[in-house]
mmCIF file of C-alpha atoms and ligand atoms in Angstrom:
data_model
loop_
_atom_site.group_PDB
_atom_site.id
_atom_site.type_symbol
_atom_site.label_atom_id
_atom_site.label_comp_id
_atom_site.label_asym_id
_atom_site.label_seq_id
_atom_site.Cartn_x
_atom_site.Cartn_y
_atom_site.Cartn_z
ATOM 1 C CA MET A 82 19.206 -19.039 -9.434
ATOM 2 C CA LYS A 83 18.400 -17.266 -12.808
ATOM 3 C CA LYS A 84 21.032 -15.042 -14.446
ATOM 4 C CA LYS A 85 19.632 -11.297 -14.899
ATOM 5 C CA VAL A 86 20.008 -9.431 -18.143
ATOM 6 C CA LEU A 87 18.988 -5.796 -18.350
ATOM 7 C CA ILE A 88 17.847 -4.888 -21.786
ATOM 8 C CA THR A 89 17.850 -0.946 -22.741
ATOM 9 C CA GLY A 90 15.956 0.382 -25.596
ATOM 10 C CA ALA A 91 13.216 -2.347 -24.697
ATOM 11 C CA THR A 92 10.788 -0.427 -26.625
ATOM 12 C CA GLY A 93 12.950 0.062 -29.814
ATOM 13 C CA ARG A 94 12.332 -1.901 -32.761
ATOM 14 C CA THR A 95 15.350 -4.214 -32.179
ATOM 15 C CA GLY A 96 15.054 -4.268 -28.448
ATOM 16 C CA LEU A 97 11.308 -5.082 -28.121
ATOM 17 C CA LEU A 98 12.557 -8.322 -30.339
ATOM 18 C CA VAL A 99 15.341 -9.356 -28.012
ATOM 19 C CA VAL A 100 12.915 -9.118 -24.997
ATOM 20 C CA LYS A 101 9.792 -11.149 -26.221
ATOM 21 C CA LYS A 102 12.174 -13.766 -27.797
ATOM 22 C CA LEU A 103 14.087 -13.979 -24.564
ATOM 23 C CA GLN A 104 10.932 -14.190 -22.468
ATOM 24 C CA ILE A 105 9.647 -16.616 -24.693
ATOM 25 C CA GLU A 106 12.749 -18.909 -25.606
ATOM 26 C CA ASN A 107 14.964 -18.715 -23.159
ATOM 27 C CA ASN A 108 14.366 -19.891 -19.268
ATOM 28 C CA ASP A 109 18.083 -19.272 -18.411
ATOM 29 C CA TRP A 110 17.828 -15.707 -18.110
ATOM 30 C CA GLN A 111 15.426 -13.450 -16.193
ATOM 31 C CA VAL A 112 15.020 -10.528 -18.491
ATOM 32 C CA ILE A 113 14.667 -6.809 -17.183
ATOM 33 C CA PRO A 114 13.584 -4.627 -19.992
ATOM 34 C CA PHE A 115 14.398 -0.809 -19.244
ATOM 35 C CA ALA A 116 12.504 1.610 -21.191
ATOM 36 C CA LYS A 117 11.651 5.404 -21.216
ATOM 37 C CA SER A 118 7.889 5.157 -21.605
ATOM 38 C CA PRO A 119 5.825 3.455 -19.599
ATOM 39 C CA THR A 120 2.633 4.032 -21.956
ATOM 40 C CA LYS A 121 4.833 2.760 -24.938
ATOM 41 C CA ALA A 122 5.569 -0.236 -23.257
ATOM 42 C CA GLU A 123 2.061 -1.203 -22.365
ATOM 43 C CA GLU A 124 1.204 -0.963 -25.695
ATOM 44 C CA ILE A 125 4.047 -2.991 -27.190
ATOM 45 C CA PHE A 126 3.903 -5.905 -24.406
ATOM 46 C CA THR A 127 0.931 -7.802 -22.846
ATOM 47 C CA SER A 128 2.800 -7.313 -19.170
ATOM 48 C CA THR A 129 5.323 -4.638 -18.179
ATOM 49 C CA GLU A 130 6.066 -6.994 -15.160
ATOM 50 C CA ASN A 131 9.914 -6.538 -14.413
ATOM 51 C CA PHE A 132 10.113 -3.764 -16.367
ATOM 52 C CA ILE A 133 12.132 -0.645 -15.113
ATOM 53 C CA PHE A 134 11.167 2.806 -16.239
ATOM 54 C CA GLY A 135 13.838 5.533 -16.671
ATOM 55 C CA ASN A 136 16.197 7.543 -18.901
ATOM 56 C CA ILE A 137 19.674 6.650 -20.141
ATOM 57 C CA LEU A 138 20.777 10.381 -19.155
ATOM 58 C CA SER A 139 20.072 9.700 -15.397
ATOM 59 C CA PHE A 140 22.795 7.594 -13.773
ATOM 60 C CA GLU A 141 20.551 7.599 -11.096
ATOM 61 C CA ASP A 142 18.056 5.426 -12.939
ATOM 62 C CA LEU A 143 20.861 3.298 -14.544
ATOM 63 C CA THR A 144 22.390 2.694 -10.873
ATOM 64 C CA ILE A 145 18.802 1.232 -9.940
ATOM 65 C CA ALA A 146 18.502 -0.708 -13.129
ATOM 66 C CA THR A 147 21.800 -2.509 -13.174
ATOM 67 C CA GLN A 148 21.521 -3.682 -9.336
ATOM 68 C CA GLY A 149 21.911 -7.524 -9.405
ATOM 69 C CA CYS A 150 22.347 -7.929 -13.130
ATOM 70 C CA ASP A 151 24.950 -10.131 -14.708
ATOM 71 C CA THR A 152 24.823 -9.057 -18.539
ATOM 72 C CA LEU A 153 23.466 -5.846 -19.866
ATOM 73 C CA ILE A 154 22.361 -5.306 -23.893
ATOM 74 C CA ILE A 155 22.342 -1.629 -25.042
ATOM 75 C CA LEU A 156 19.875 -1.183 -27.711
ATOM 76 C CA THR A 157 19.262 2.592 -27.217
ATOM 77 C CA SER A 158 19.810 5.115 -29.640
ATOM 78 C CA ALA A 159 19.216 8.590 -30.763
ATOM 79 C CA VAL A 160 16.326 8.510 -33.464
ATOM 80 C CA PRO A 161 16.699 11.007 -36.267
ATOM 81 C CA LYS A 162 13.244 12.687 -37.185
ATOM 82 C CA MET A 163 12.606 13.910 -40.474
ATOM 83 C CA ILE A 164 11.746 17.691 -40.130
ATOM 84 C CA SER A 165 10.875 18.464 -43.950
ATOM 85 C CA PRO A 166 10.558 15.648 -46.738
ATOM 86 C CA PRO A 167 12.665 15.971 -50.118
ATOM 87 C CA PHE A 168 11.300 18.499 -52.197
ATOM 88 C CA GLU A 169 12.219 19.646 -55.845
ATOM 89 C CA GLY A 170 15.442 17.893 -55.609
ATOM 90 C CA LYS A 171 16.251 19.012 -52.248
ATOM 91 C CA PRO A 172 17.124 16.300 -49.570
ATOM 92 C CA PRO A 173 15.078 15.463 -46.803
ATOM 93 C CA GLU A 174 16.124 17.396 -43.467
ATOM 94 C CA PHE A 175 16.523 15.898 -40.151
ATOM 95 C CA ASP A 176 16.706 16.822 -36.652
ATOM 96 C CA PHE A 177 16.852 15.170 -33.182
ATOM 97 C CA GLU A 178 14.331 15.747 -30.148
ATOM 98 C CA ASP A 179 15.467 17.873 -27.130
ATOM 99 C CA ARG A 180 17.695 15.588 -24.990
ATOM 100 C CA GLY A 181 17.778 13.072 -27.825
ATOM 101 C CA LYS A 182 20.838 14.302 -29.620
ATOM 102 C CA PRO A 183 23.439 11.506 -30.528
ATOM 103 C CA GLU A 184 25.880 13.339 -28.137
ATOM 104 C CA GLU A 185 23.573 12.743 -25.285
ATOM 105 C CA VAL A 186 22.086 9.478 -26.020
ATOM 106 C CA ASP A 187 24.977 7.564 -28.042
ATOM 107 C CA TRP A 188 27.852 9.174 -25.978
ATOM 108 C CA ILE A 189 26.488 10.137 -22.434
ATOM 109 C CA GLY A 190 23.801 7.847 -22.094
ATOM 110 C CA GLN A 191 25.851 4.975 -23.356
ATOM 111 C CA LYS A 192 28.916 6.079 -21.217
ATOM 112 C CA ASN A 193 26.020 6.301 -18.108
ATOM 113 C CA GLN A 194 25.235 2.518 -18.983
ATOM 114 C CA ILE A 195 28.695 1.358 -19.130
ATOM 115 C CA ASP A 196 29.905 3.374 -15.878
ATOM 116 C CA ALA A 197 26.756 1.859 -14.001
ATOM 117 C CA ALA A 198 27.345 -1.551 -15.079
ATOM 118 C CA LYS A 199 30.770 -1.503 -14.004
ATOM 119 C CA GLN A 200 29.475 -0.123 -10.522
ATOM 120 C CA ALA A 201 27.051 -2.983 -10.359
ATOM 121 C CA GLY A 202 29.493 -5.800 -11.183
ATOM 122 C CA ILE A 203 28.177 -6.455 -14.387
ATOM 123 C CA LYS A 204 30.457 -8.812 -16.614
ATOM 124 C CA HIS A 205 29.495 -8.440 -19.926
ATOM 125 C CA ILE A 206 28.051 -6.158 -22.096
ATOM 126 C CA ILE A 207 26.425 -6.656 -25.454
ATOM 127 C CA LEU A 208 26.101 -3.462 -27.496
ATOM 128 C CA VAL A 209 24.287 -2.946 -31.230
ATOM 129 C CA GLY A 210 26.028 -0.185 -33.079
ATOM 130 C CA SER A 211 26.066 0.487 -36.670
ATOM 131 C CA MET A 212 28.120 0.157 -39.808
ATOM 132 C CA GLY A 213 29.860 3.158 -41.110
ATOM 133 C CA GLY A 214 31.858 4.222 -38.350
ATOM 134 C CA THR A 215 35.103 3.757 -40.279
ATOM 135 C CA ASN A 216 34.124 7.046 -42.252
ATOM 136 C CA ASP A 217 33.652 10.347 -40.411
ATOM 137 C CA ASN A 218 32.134 11.916 -43.740
ATOM 138 C CA HIS A 219 29.493 8.844 -43.891
ATOM 139 C CA PRO A 220 26.037 10.672 -44.731
ATOM 140 C CA LEU A 221 24.380 9.211 -41.194
ATOM 141 C CA ASN A 222 26.934 11.346 -39.665
ATOM 142 C CA ARG A 223 25.452 14.679 -41.265
ATOM 143 C CA LEU A 224 21.646 13.761 -40.372
ATOM 144 C CA GLY A 225 20.498 16.442 -38.169
ATOM 145 C CA ASN A 226 24.377 17.406 -37.818
ATOM 146 C CA GLY A 227 24.681 14.627 -35.154
ATOM 147 C CA ASN A 228 27.353 13.078 -36.087
ATOM 148 C CA ILE A 229 25.764 9.725 -34.865
ATOM 149 C CA LEU A 230 28.414 7.356 -36.032
ATOM 150 C CA ILE A 231 30.899 9.334 -34.485
ATOM 151 C CA TRP A 232 29.604 9.272 -30.907
ATOM 152 C CA LYS A 233 28.491 5.798 -31.325
ATOM 153 C CA ARG A 234 32.334 4.739 -32.061
ATOM 154 C CA LYS A 235 33.203 7.136 -29.022
ATOM 155 C CA ALA A 236 31.145 5.059 -26.755
ATOM 156 C CA GLU A 237 32.197 1.511 -28.382
ATOM 157 C CA GLU A 238 36.025 2.709 -27.479
ATOM 158 C CA TYR A 239 35.131 3.472 -24.023
ATOM 159 C CA LEU A 240 33.471 0.299 -23.505
ATOM 160 C CA ILE A 241 36.362 -1.799 -24.759
ATOM 161 C CA ASN A 242 38.769 0.160 -22.320
ATOM 162 C CA SER A 243 36.245 -0.368 -19.445
ATOM 163 C CA GLY A 244 37.601 -3.993 -18.645
ATOM 164 C CA ILE A 245 34.247 -5.333 -18.821
ATOM 165 C CA ASP A 246 33.728 -8.149 -21.384
ATOM 166 C CA TYR A 247 32.005 -6.952 -24.547
ATOM 167 C CA THR A 248 30.250 -7.857 -27.688
ATOM 168 C CA ILE A 249 29.827 -5.068 -30.275
ATOM 169 C CA ILE A 250 27.910 -5.775 -33.273
ATOM 170 C CA HIS A 251 27.858 -3.351 -36.043
ATOM 171 C CA ALA A 252 24.487 -3.962 -37.881
ATOM 172 C CA GLY A 253 23.941 -3.237 -41.491
ATOM 173 C CA GLY A 254 20.585 -1.428 -42.604
ATOM 174 C CA LEU A 255 17.969 -2.916 -40.257
ATOM 175 C CA LEU A 256 15.308 -4.416 -42.120
ATOM 176 C CA ASP A 257 11.672 -5.145 -40.689
ATOM 177 C CA LYS A 258 11.344 -8.778 -42.246
ATOM 178 C CA PRO A 259 11.111 -12.377 -40.847
ATOM 179 C CA ASP A 260 14.392 -13.489 -39.292
ATOM 180 C CA GLY A 261 15.988 -17.093 -39.683
ATOM 181 C CA LYS A 262 15.579 -17.273 -43.381
ATOM 182 C CA ARG A 263 18.903 -15.552 -44.286
ATOM 183 C CA GLU A 264 22.596 -16.561 -44.241
ATOM 184 C CA LEU A 265 24.486 -14.077 -41.712
ATOM 185 C CA LEU A 266 27.752 -12.813 -43.187
ATOM 186 C CA VAL A 267 30.096 -11.296 -40.407
ATOM 187 C CA GLY A 268 32.411 -8.829 -41.379
ATOM 188 C CA LYS A 269 35.189 -6.154 -40.203
ATOM 189 C CA ASN A 270 35.890 -2.467 -40.558
ATOM 190 C CA ASP A 271 32.937 -1.494 -42.846
ATOM 191 C CA GLU A 272 34.640 -3.933 -45.391
ATOM 192 C CA PHE A 273 31.059 -4.670 -46.767
ATOM 193 C CA LEU A 274 30.168 -1.109 -47.442
ATOM 194 C CA THR A 275 33.596 -0.663 -49.516
ATOM 195 C CA ASN A 276 33.066 -4.067 -51.256
ATOM 196 C CA PRO A 277 29.531 -6.011 -50.707
ATOM 197 C CA PRO A 278 29.923 -9.530 -51.530
ATOM 198 C CA ASN A 279 28.258 -10.203 -54.876
ATOM 199 C CA ASN A 280 26.956 -6.757 -54.803
ATOM 200 C CA ILE A 281 24.280 -7.672 -52.199
ATOM 201 C CA PRO A 282 22.344 -4.910 -50.105
ATOM 202 C CA THR A 283 24.355 -4.497 -46.547
ATOM 203 C CA SER A 284 21.213 -5.017 -44.768
ATOM 204 C CA ILE A 285 19.586 -7.322 -42.119
ATOM 205 C CA PRO A 286 16.460 -7.924 -40.408
ATOM 206 C CA ARG A 287 16.029 -6.644 -37.011
ATOM 207 C CA GLY A 288 14.999 -10.394 -35.720
ATOM 208 C CA ASP A 289 18.281 -11.800 -37.292
ATOM 209 C CA VAL A 290 20.384 -9.018 -34.807
ATOM 210 C CA ALA A 291 18.335 -10.220 -32.038
ATOM 211 C CA ASN A 292 19.016 -13.932 -32.569
ATOM 212 C CA VAL A 293 22.692 -12.968 -32.659
ATOM 213 C CA VAL A 294 22.470 -10.791 -29.513
ATOM 214 C CA ILE A 295 20.763 -13.638 -27.366
ATOM 215 C CA GLU A 296 23.337 -16.243 -28.618
ATOM 216 C CA ALA A 297 26.000 -13.686 -27.627
ATOM 217 C CA LEU A 298 24.597 -14.250 -23.771
ATOM 218 C CA ASP A 299 25.875 -17.381 -23.257
ATOM 219 C CA ASN A 300 28.516 -18.185 -25.734
ATOM 220 C CA PRO A 301 32.237 -17.502 -24.642
ATOM 221 C CA PHE A 302 33.423 -17.105 -28.266
ATOM 222 C CA ALA A 303 31.295 -13.964 -28.335
ATOM 223 C CA LYS A 304 33.122 -12.417 -25.784
ATOM 224 C CA ASN A 305 35.607 -9.498 -26.690
ATOM 225 C CA LYS A 306 34.834 -9.356 -30.167
ATOM 226 C CA VAL A 307 33.736 -6.409 -32.494
ATOM 227 C CA PHE A 308 32.074 -7.419 -35.865
ATOM 228 C CA ASP A 309 29.772 -6.292 -38.745
ATOM 229 C CA LEU A 310 26.894 -7.935 -39.366
ATOM 230 C CA ILE A 311 24.354 -8.201 -42.510
ATOM 231 C CA SER A 312 22.765 -11.172 -44.188
ATOM 232 C CA LYS A 313 22.204 -12.515 -47.699
ATOM 233 C CA PRO A 314 19.043 -12.087 -49.548
ATOM 234 C CA GLU A 315 16.058 -14.581 -48.014
ATOM 235 C CA SER A 316 16.638 -17.904 -49.733
ATOM 236 C CA GLU A 317 14.056 -18.573 -52.066
ATOM 237 C CA ASN A 318 13.119 -22.062 -50.855
ATOM 238 C CA ASN A 319 11.885 -20.497 -47.636
ATOM 239 C CA THR A 320 13.891 -23.194 -45.199
ATOM 240 C CA LEU A 321 14.679 -21.750 -41.759
ATOM 241 C CA ILE A 322 18.731 -21.551 -41.401
ATOM 242 C CA THR A 323 20.080 -22.953 -38.427
ATOM 243 C CA TYR A 324 23.665 -22.104 -37.285
ATOM 244 C CA ASP A 325 26.677 -23.661 -34.844
ATOM 245 C CA TRP A 326 26.890 -20.667 -32.946
ATOM 246 C CA ASN A 327 30.086 -21.535 -31.610
ATOM 247 C CA ASN A 328 31.654 -21.659 -35.179
ATOM 248 C CA PHE A 329 30.075 -18.675 -35.814
ATOM 249 C CA PHE A 330 31.517 -16.694 -32.868
ATOM 250 C CA GLN A 331 34.689 -18.504 -33.223
ATOM 251 C CA GLN A 332 35.409 -17.269 -37.126
ATOM 252 C CA ILE A 333 35.249 -13.511 -35.665
ATOM 253 C CA THR A 334 38.920 -12.630 -35.157
HETATM 254 P P1 NAP B 176 15.128 2.263 -32.284
HETATM 255 O O1 NAP B 176 14.085 1.649 -32.759
HETATM 256 O O2 NAP B 176 15.472 3.729 -32.976
HETATM 257 O O3 NAP B 176 15.418 2.165 -30.738
HETATM 258 C C1 NAP B 176 16.039 3.098 -30.011
HETATM 259 C C2 NAP B 176 15.350 2.983 -28.393
HETATM 260 O O4 NAP B 176 16.487 3.752 -27.824
HETATM 261 C C3 NAP B 176 14.259 3.285 -28.449
HETATM 262 O O5 NAP B 176 13.625 2.269 -27.556
HETATM 263 C C4 NAP B 176 14.173 4.529 -27.323
HETATM 264 O O6 NAP B 176 13.214 4.772 -26.755
HETATM 265 C C5 NAP B 176 15.544 4.049 -26.861
HETATM 266 N N1 NAP B 176 15.748 5.625 -26.232
HETATM 267 C C6 NAP B 176 16.376 6.611 -26.838
HETATM 268 N N2 NAP B 176 16.837 7.778 -25.963
HETATM 269 C C7 NAP B 176 16.580 7.253 -24.522
HETATM 270 C C8 NAP B 176 16.860 7.802 -23.605
HETATM 271 N N3 NAP B 176 17.401 9.013 -23.326
HETATM 272 N N4 NAP B 176 16.732 6.932 -22.337
HETATM 273 C C9 NAP B 176 16.191 5.516 -22.434
HETATM 274 N N5 NAP B 176 15.708 5.220 -23.789
HETATM 275 C C10 NAP B 176 16.271 5.686 -24.749
HETATM 276 O O7 NAP B 176 16.308 1.270 -32.709
HETATM 277 P P2 NAP B 176 16.481 0.175 -33.846
HETATM 278 O O8 NAP B 176 16.250 0.846 -35.385
HETATM 279 O O9 NAP B 176 16.026 -1.180 -33.475
HETATM 280 O O10 NAP B 176 18.223 0.134 -34.089
HETATM 281 C C11 NAP B 176 18.909 -0.669 -32.937
HETATM 282 C C12 NAP B 176 20.346 -0.379 -32.995
HETATM 283 O O11 NAP B 176 20.934 -0.611 -34.240
HETATM 284 C C13 NAP B 176 20.632 1.177 -32.890
HETATM 285 O O12 NAP B 176 21.850 1.535 -32.233
HETATM 286 C C14 NAP B 176 20.842 1.815 -34.377
HETATM 287 O O13 NAP B 176 21.532 2.692 -34.393
HETATM 288 C C15 NAP B 176 21.583 0.634 -34.951
HETATM 289 N N6 NAP B 176 21.380 0.503 -36.208
HETATM 290 C C16 NAP B 176 20.142 0.883 -37.060
HETATM 291 C C17 NAP B 176 20.144 0.885 -38.335
HETATM 292 C C18 NAP B 176 19.011 1.105 -39.019
HETATM 293 O O14 NAP B 176 18.596 0.663 -40.251
HETATM 294 N N7 NAP B 176 18.082 1.863 -38.579
HETATM 295 C C19 NAP B 176 21.039 0.333 -39.024
HETATM 296 C C20 NAP B 176 22.431 -0.290 -38.269
HETATM 297 C C21 NAP B 176 22.433 0.005 -36.953
HETATM 298 P P3 NAP B 176 11.667 4.654 -27.414
HETATM 299 O O15 NAP B 176 11.344 3.605 -27.461
HETATM 300 O O16 NAP B 176 11.042 5.651 -25.925
HETATM 301 O O17 NAP B 176 11.882 5.922 -28.216
#
């Protein structure tokens, strides 16, 4: 029997890549995408078979969704919306939707997911978060006064203390660029932000993050690891980069 993986944030920009890649490339896992909006899911996917629709603010929705699952991939996030563009030297202003603030989505919503996973006997949670969490004064925390990185880190601590195996990926700035064409770099504690290697941008294509998430599903060396993830700029000879994933995850201490 196939193992079951629940993927939340399935209609998000990284979540949809994880779902599509797993549906196409990986036959070992039964994929259960979890999303808020059936309409959005129907626009993105050719079929919404096996989808579960619900809200991570509802523990009941998550109790249903996690039933019988072996692994949970958390790709939900509060999404800041620009409410006024930059004007005459003033920076843009952001806010969050009702019931969409970081305290709700990134703390209560993630805690709900971890609690529901624990109740369902899920053995491994893979969570995509963000670099920058070591600095409470990070500019992202000021967006809509949401303290988004602070709430995300609080949920990560909750996961680490939950007793469930975890893989926590702190991604750099996410790019909608082709994956597989850049060398991946792993780091710790925001060291790339204070000291980027060769001053490269601290970013990574969403597809490369999705690939690491998928490799973490089956790799024993990915368990109980927290790491920062960025990529080098795209190689000029356009070759696809392949990885020894055991080495990749083993190097992370
Ligand atoms: P995204 O497109 O913003 O997707 C977020 C997902 O969360 C969406 O699918 C959204 O649903 C879902 N969601 C929000 N509230 C929900 C709720 N109450 N119930 C159910 N689902 C809910 O994500 P992304 O930009 O690919 O980012 C993935 C992760 O990487 C996030 O944790 C993000 O913070 C992190 N990250 C982002 C950046 C960056 O540059 N943007 C950099 C580093 C790390 P809908 O689809 O219905 O809106």
